[in-house]
CSV table of C-alpha atoms in Angstrom, one decimal:
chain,number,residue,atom,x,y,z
A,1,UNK,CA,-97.8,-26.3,37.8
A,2,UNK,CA,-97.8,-22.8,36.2
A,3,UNK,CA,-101.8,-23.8,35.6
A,4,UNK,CA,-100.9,-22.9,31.4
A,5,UNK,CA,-101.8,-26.1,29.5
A,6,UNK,CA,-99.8,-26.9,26.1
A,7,UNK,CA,-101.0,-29.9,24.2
A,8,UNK,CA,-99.3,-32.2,22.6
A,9,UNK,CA,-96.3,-32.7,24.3
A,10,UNK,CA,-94.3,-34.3,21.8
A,11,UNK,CA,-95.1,-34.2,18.0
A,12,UNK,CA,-93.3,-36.2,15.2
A,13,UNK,CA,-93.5,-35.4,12.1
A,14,UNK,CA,-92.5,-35.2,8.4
A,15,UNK,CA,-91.1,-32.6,6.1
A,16,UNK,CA,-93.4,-30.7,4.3
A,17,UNK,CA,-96.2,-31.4,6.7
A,18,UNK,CA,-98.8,-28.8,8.7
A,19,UNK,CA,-99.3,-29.3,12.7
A,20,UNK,CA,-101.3,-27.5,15.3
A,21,UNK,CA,-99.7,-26.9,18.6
A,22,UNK,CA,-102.6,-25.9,21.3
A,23,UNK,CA,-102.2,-23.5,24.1
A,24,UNK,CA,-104.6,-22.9,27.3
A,25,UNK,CA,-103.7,-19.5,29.4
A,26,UNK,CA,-104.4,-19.7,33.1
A,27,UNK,CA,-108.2,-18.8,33.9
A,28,UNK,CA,-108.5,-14.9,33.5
A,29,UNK,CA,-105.3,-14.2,31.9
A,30,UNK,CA,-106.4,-12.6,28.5
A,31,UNK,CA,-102.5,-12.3,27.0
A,32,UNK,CA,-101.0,-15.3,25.7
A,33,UNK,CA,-97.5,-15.3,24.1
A,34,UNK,CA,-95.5,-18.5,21.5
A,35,UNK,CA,-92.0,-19.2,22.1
A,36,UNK,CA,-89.3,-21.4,19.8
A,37,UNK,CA,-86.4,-22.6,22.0
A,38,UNK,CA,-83.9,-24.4,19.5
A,39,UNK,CA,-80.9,-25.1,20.4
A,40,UNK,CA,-78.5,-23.2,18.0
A,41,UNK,CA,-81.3,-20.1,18.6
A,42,UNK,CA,-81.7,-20.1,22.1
A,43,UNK,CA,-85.2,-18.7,23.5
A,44,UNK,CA,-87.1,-16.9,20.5
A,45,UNK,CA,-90.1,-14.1,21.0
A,46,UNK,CA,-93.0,-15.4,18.3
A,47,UNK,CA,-95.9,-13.3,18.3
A,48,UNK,CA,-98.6,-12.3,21.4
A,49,UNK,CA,-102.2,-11.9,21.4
A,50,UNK,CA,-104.8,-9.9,23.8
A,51,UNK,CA,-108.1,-10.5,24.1
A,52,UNK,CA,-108.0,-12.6,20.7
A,53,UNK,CA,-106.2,-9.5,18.9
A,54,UNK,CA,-102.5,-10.0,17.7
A,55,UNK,CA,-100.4,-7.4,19.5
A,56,UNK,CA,-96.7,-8.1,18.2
A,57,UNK,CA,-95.0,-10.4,16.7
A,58,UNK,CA,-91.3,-11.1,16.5
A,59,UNK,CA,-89.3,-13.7,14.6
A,60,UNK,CA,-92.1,-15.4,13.5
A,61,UNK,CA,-91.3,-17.0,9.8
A,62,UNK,CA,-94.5,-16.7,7.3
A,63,UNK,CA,-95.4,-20.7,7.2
A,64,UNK,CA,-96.3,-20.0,11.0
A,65,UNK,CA,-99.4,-18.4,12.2
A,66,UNK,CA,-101.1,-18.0,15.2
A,67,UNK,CA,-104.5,-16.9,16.7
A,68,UNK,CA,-106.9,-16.7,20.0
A,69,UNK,CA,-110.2,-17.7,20.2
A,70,UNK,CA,-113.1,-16.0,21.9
A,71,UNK,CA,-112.6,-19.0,25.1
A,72,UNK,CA,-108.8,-16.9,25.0
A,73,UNK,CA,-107.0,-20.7,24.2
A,74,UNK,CA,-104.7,-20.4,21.2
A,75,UNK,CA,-103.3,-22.1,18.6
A,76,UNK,CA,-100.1,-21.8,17.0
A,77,UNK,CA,-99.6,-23.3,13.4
A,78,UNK,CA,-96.7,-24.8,11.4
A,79,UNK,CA,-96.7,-25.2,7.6
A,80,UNK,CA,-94.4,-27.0,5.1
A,81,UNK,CA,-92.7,-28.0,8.2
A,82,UNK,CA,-88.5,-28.3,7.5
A,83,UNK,CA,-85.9,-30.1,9.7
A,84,UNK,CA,-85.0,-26.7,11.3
A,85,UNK,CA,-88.4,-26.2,12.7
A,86,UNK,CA,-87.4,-28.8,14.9
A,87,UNK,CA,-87.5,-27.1,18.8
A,88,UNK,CA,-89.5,-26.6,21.8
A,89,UNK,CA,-92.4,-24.3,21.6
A,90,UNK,CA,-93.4,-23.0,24.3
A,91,UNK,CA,-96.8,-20.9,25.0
A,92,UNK,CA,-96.9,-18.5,28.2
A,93,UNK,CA,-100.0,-16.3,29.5
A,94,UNK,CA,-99.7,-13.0,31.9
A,95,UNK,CA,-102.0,-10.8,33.8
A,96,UNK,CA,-100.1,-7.7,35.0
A,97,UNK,CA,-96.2,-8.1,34.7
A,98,UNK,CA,-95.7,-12.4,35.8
A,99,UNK,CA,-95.9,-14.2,33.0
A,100,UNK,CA,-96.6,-17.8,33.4
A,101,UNK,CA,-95.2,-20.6,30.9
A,102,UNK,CA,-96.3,-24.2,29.8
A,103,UNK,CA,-94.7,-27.1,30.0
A,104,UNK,CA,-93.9,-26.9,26.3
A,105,UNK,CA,-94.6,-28.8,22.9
A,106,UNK,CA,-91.5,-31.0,21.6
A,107,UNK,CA,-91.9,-30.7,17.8
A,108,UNK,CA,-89.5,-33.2,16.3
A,109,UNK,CA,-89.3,-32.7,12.0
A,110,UNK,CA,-87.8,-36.0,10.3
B,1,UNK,CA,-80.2,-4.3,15.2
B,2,UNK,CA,-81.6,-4.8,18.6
B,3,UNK,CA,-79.2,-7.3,20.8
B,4,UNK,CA,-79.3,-8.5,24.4
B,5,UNK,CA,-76.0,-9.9,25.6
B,6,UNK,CA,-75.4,-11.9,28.9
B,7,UNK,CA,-72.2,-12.4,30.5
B,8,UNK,CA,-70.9,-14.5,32.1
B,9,UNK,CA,-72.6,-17.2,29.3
B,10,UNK,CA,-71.0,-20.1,32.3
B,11,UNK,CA,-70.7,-19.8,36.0
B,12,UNK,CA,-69.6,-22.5,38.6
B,13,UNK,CA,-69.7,-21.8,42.0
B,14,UNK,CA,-70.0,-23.4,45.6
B,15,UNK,CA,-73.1,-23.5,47.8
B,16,UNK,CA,-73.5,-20.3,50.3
B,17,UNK,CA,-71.6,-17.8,46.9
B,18,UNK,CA,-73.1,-15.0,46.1
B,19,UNK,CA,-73.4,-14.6,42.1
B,20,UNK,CA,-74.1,-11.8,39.7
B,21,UNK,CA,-74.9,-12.4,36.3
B,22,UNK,CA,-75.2,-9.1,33.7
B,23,UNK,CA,-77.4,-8.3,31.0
B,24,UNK,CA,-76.8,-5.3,28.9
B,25,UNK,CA,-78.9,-3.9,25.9
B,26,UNK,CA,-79.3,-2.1,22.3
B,27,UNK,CA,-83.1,-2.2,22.2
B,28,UNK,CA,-85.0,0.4,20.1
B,29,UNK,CA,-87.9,1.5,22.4
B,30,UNK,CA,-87.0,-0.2,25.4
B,31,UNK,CA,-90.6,-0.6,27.5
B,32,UNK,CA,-89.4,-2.9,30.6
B,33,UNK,CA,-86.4,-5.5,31.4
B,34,UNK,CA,-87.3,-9.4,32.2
B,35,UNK,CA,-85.4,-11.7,34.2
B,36,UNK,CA,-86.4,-16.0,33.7
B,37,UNK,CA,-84.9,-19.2,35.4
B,38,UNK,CA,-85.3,-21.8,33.5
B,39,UNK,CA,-84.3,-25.7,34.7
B,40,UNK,CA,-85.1,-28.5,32.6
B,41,UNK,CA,-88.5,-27.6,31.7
B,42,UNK,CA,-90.3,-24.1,31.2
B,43,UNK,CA,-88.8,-20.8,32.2
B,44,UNK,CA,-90.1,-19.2,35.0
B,45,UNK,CA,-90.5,-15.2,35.5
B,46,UNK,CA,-88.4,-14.0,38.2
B,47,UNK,CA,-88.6,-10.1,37.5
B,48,UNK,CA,-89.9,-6.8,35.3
B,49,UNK,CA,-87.8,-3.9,35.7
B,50,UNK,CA,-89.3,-0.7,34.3
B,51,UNK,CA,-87.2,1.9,36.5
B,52,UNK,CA,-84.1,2.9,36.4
B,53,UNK,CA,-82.6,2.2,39.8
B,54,UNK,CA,-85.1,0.5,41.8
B,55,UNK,CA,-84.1,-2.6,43.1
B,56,UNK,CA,-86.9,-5.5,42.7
B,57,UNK,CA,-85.7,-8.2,45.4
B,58,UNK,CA,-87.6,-12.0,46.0
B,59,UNK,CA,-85.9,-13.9,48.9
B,60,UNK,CA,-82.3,-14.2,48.0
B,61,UNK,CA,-82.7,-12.9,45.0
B,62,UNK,CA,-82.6,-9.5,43.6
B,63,UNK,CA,-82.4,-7.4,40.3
B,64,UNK,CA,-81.9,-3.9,39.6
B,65,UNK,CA,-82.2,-1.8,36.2
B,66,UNK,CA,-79.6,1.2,34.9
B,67,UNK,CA,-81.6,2.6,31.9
B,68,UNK,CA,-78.7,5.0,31.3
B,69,UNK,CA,-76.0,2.4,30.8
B,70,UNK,CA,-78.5,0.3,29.1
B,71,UNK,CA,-78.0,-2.9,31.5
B,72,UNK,CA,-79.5,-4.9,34.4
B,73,UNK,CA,-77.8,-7.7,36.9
B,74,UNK,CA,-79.1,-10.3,39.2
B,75,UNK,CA,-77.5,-11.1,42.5
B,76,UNK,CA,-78.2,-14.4,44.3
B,77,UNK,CA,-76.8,-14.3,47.3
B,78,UNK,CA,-76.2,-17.7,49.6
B,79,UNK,CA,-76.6,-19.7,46.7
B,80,UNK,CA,-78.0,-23.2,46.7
B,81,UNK,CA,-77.9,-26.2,44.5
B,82,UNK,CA,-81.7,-25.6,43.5
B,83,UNK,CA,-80.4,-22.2,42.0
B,84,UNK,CA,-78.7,-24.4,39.2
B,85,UNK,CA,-80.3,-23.2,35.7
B,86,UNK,CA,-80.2,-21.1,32.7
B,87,UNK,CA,-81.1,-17.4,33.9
B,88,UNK,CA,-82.7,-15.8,30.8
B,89,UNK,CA,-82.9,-12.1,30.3
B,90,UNK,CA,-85.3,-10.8,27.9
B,91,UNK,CA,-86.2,-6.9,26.8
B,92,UNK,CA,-89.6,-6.1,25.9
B,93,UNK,CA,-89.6,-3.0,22.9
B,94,UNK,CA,-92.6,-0.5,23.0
B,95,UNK,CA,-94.8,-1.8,20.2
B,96,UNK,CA,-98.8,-2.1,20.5
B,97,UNK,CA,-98.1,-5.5,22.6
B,98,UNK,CA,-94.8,-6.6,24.2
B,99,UNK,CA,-92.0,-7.8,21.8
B,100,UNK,CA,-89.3,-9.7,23.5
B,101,UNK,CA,-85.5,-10.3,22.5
B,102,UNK,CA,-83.9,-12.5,24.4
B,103,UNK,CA,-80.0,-12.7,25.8
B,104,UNK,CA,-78.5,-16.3,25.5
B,105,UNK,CA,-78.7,-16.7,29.2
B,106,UNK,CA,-76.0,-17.6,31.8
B,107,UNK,CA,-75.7,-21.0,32.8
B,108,UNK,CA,-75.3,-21.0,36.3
B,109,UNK,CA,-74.0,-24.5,38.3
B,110,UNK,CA,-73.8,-24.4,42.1
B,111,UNK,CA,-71.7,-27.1,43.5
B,112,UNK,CA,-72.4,-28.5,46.6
């Protein structure tokens, strides 16, 4: 247990259709990072946030978006959801250079 | 365009092998090298290289960094089956706050 909590786990869905995926970093860590893992895309860099500031983001498409709250969790949002969307998304939180990852949200578009 | 590539992509070997998997790079404002397992669930960090040349080692694994040739490899040596997984290596570019590109990762099997 990395001691990162992701909630849900698994998440059906439609097309078209908005969904929240929540992240909680390990206690103190103030960096939390969002992940895609797809199949056909392998492990994909979303964006990161420090402190509740974004820091970077990566291949993050526009209908997502992300922030951290003041309590550090995070939530990562997905609009006008499409088949492809369809992955594991993963959240991870670091203090120092170990990053530590949840256990993952199973997002399933129909 | 920045690219991470990982080679072998598959790797079989026997219990007690020692293994070395390669990640090279062509990252624009390379900050640090990172080095994941990942089984059937989350990945898990195994390394950050910053330094060219200095060997980062945790039991029998180990990683070193050549930022001059632009690549990195990890050796596991006496392997075991519980070394089975994807080994992931990601570069983190210089930007405000740390944006990764990940390789594809190796697959590594060790047979008993």
């Amino acid at each position: 247990d990395s001691g990162v909590t992701q909630t849900p786990k698994h998440l059906i869905t439609a097309t078209g259709q908005r969904v929240t995926l929540r992240c909680s970093p390990r206690s103190g860590d103030l960096s939390v990072y969002w992940y895609q893992q797809s199949l056909d895309q392998g492990l994909q860099f979303l964006i990161h946030y420090y402190n509740g500031e974004e820091r970077a983001k990566g291949n993050i498409l526009e209908r997502f978006s992300a922030q951290q709250f003041p309590d550090l969790h995070s939530e990562l949002n997905l609009s006008s959801l499409e088949l492809g969307d369809s992955a594991l998304y993963f959240c991870a939180s670091s203090v120092m250079e170990t990053q530590y990852f949840g256990p993952g949200t199973r997002l399933l578009v129909l | 365009e920045d690219k991470v590539v990982q080679s072998p992509l598959s790797l079989v070997v026997h219990e007690g092998d020692t293994v070395t998997l390669n990640c090279s790079y062509e990252v624009t404002n390379f900050r640090s090298l990172l080095w994941y397992k990942q089984e059937k669930k989350a990945p898990t960090f195994l390394f950050m290289l910053t330094s060219s040349g200095i060997e980062k080692k945790s039991g029998r694994l180990s990683s070193i960094l050549d930022k001059k040739e632009l690549f990195s490899i990890l050796n596991i040596t006496a392997t075991q089956t519980g070394d089975s997984a994807i080994y992931l290596c990601a570069v983190v570019r210089d930007s405000y706050g740390q944006n990764f590109v990940f390789g594809p990762g190796t697959r590594l099997s060790v047979l008993p």
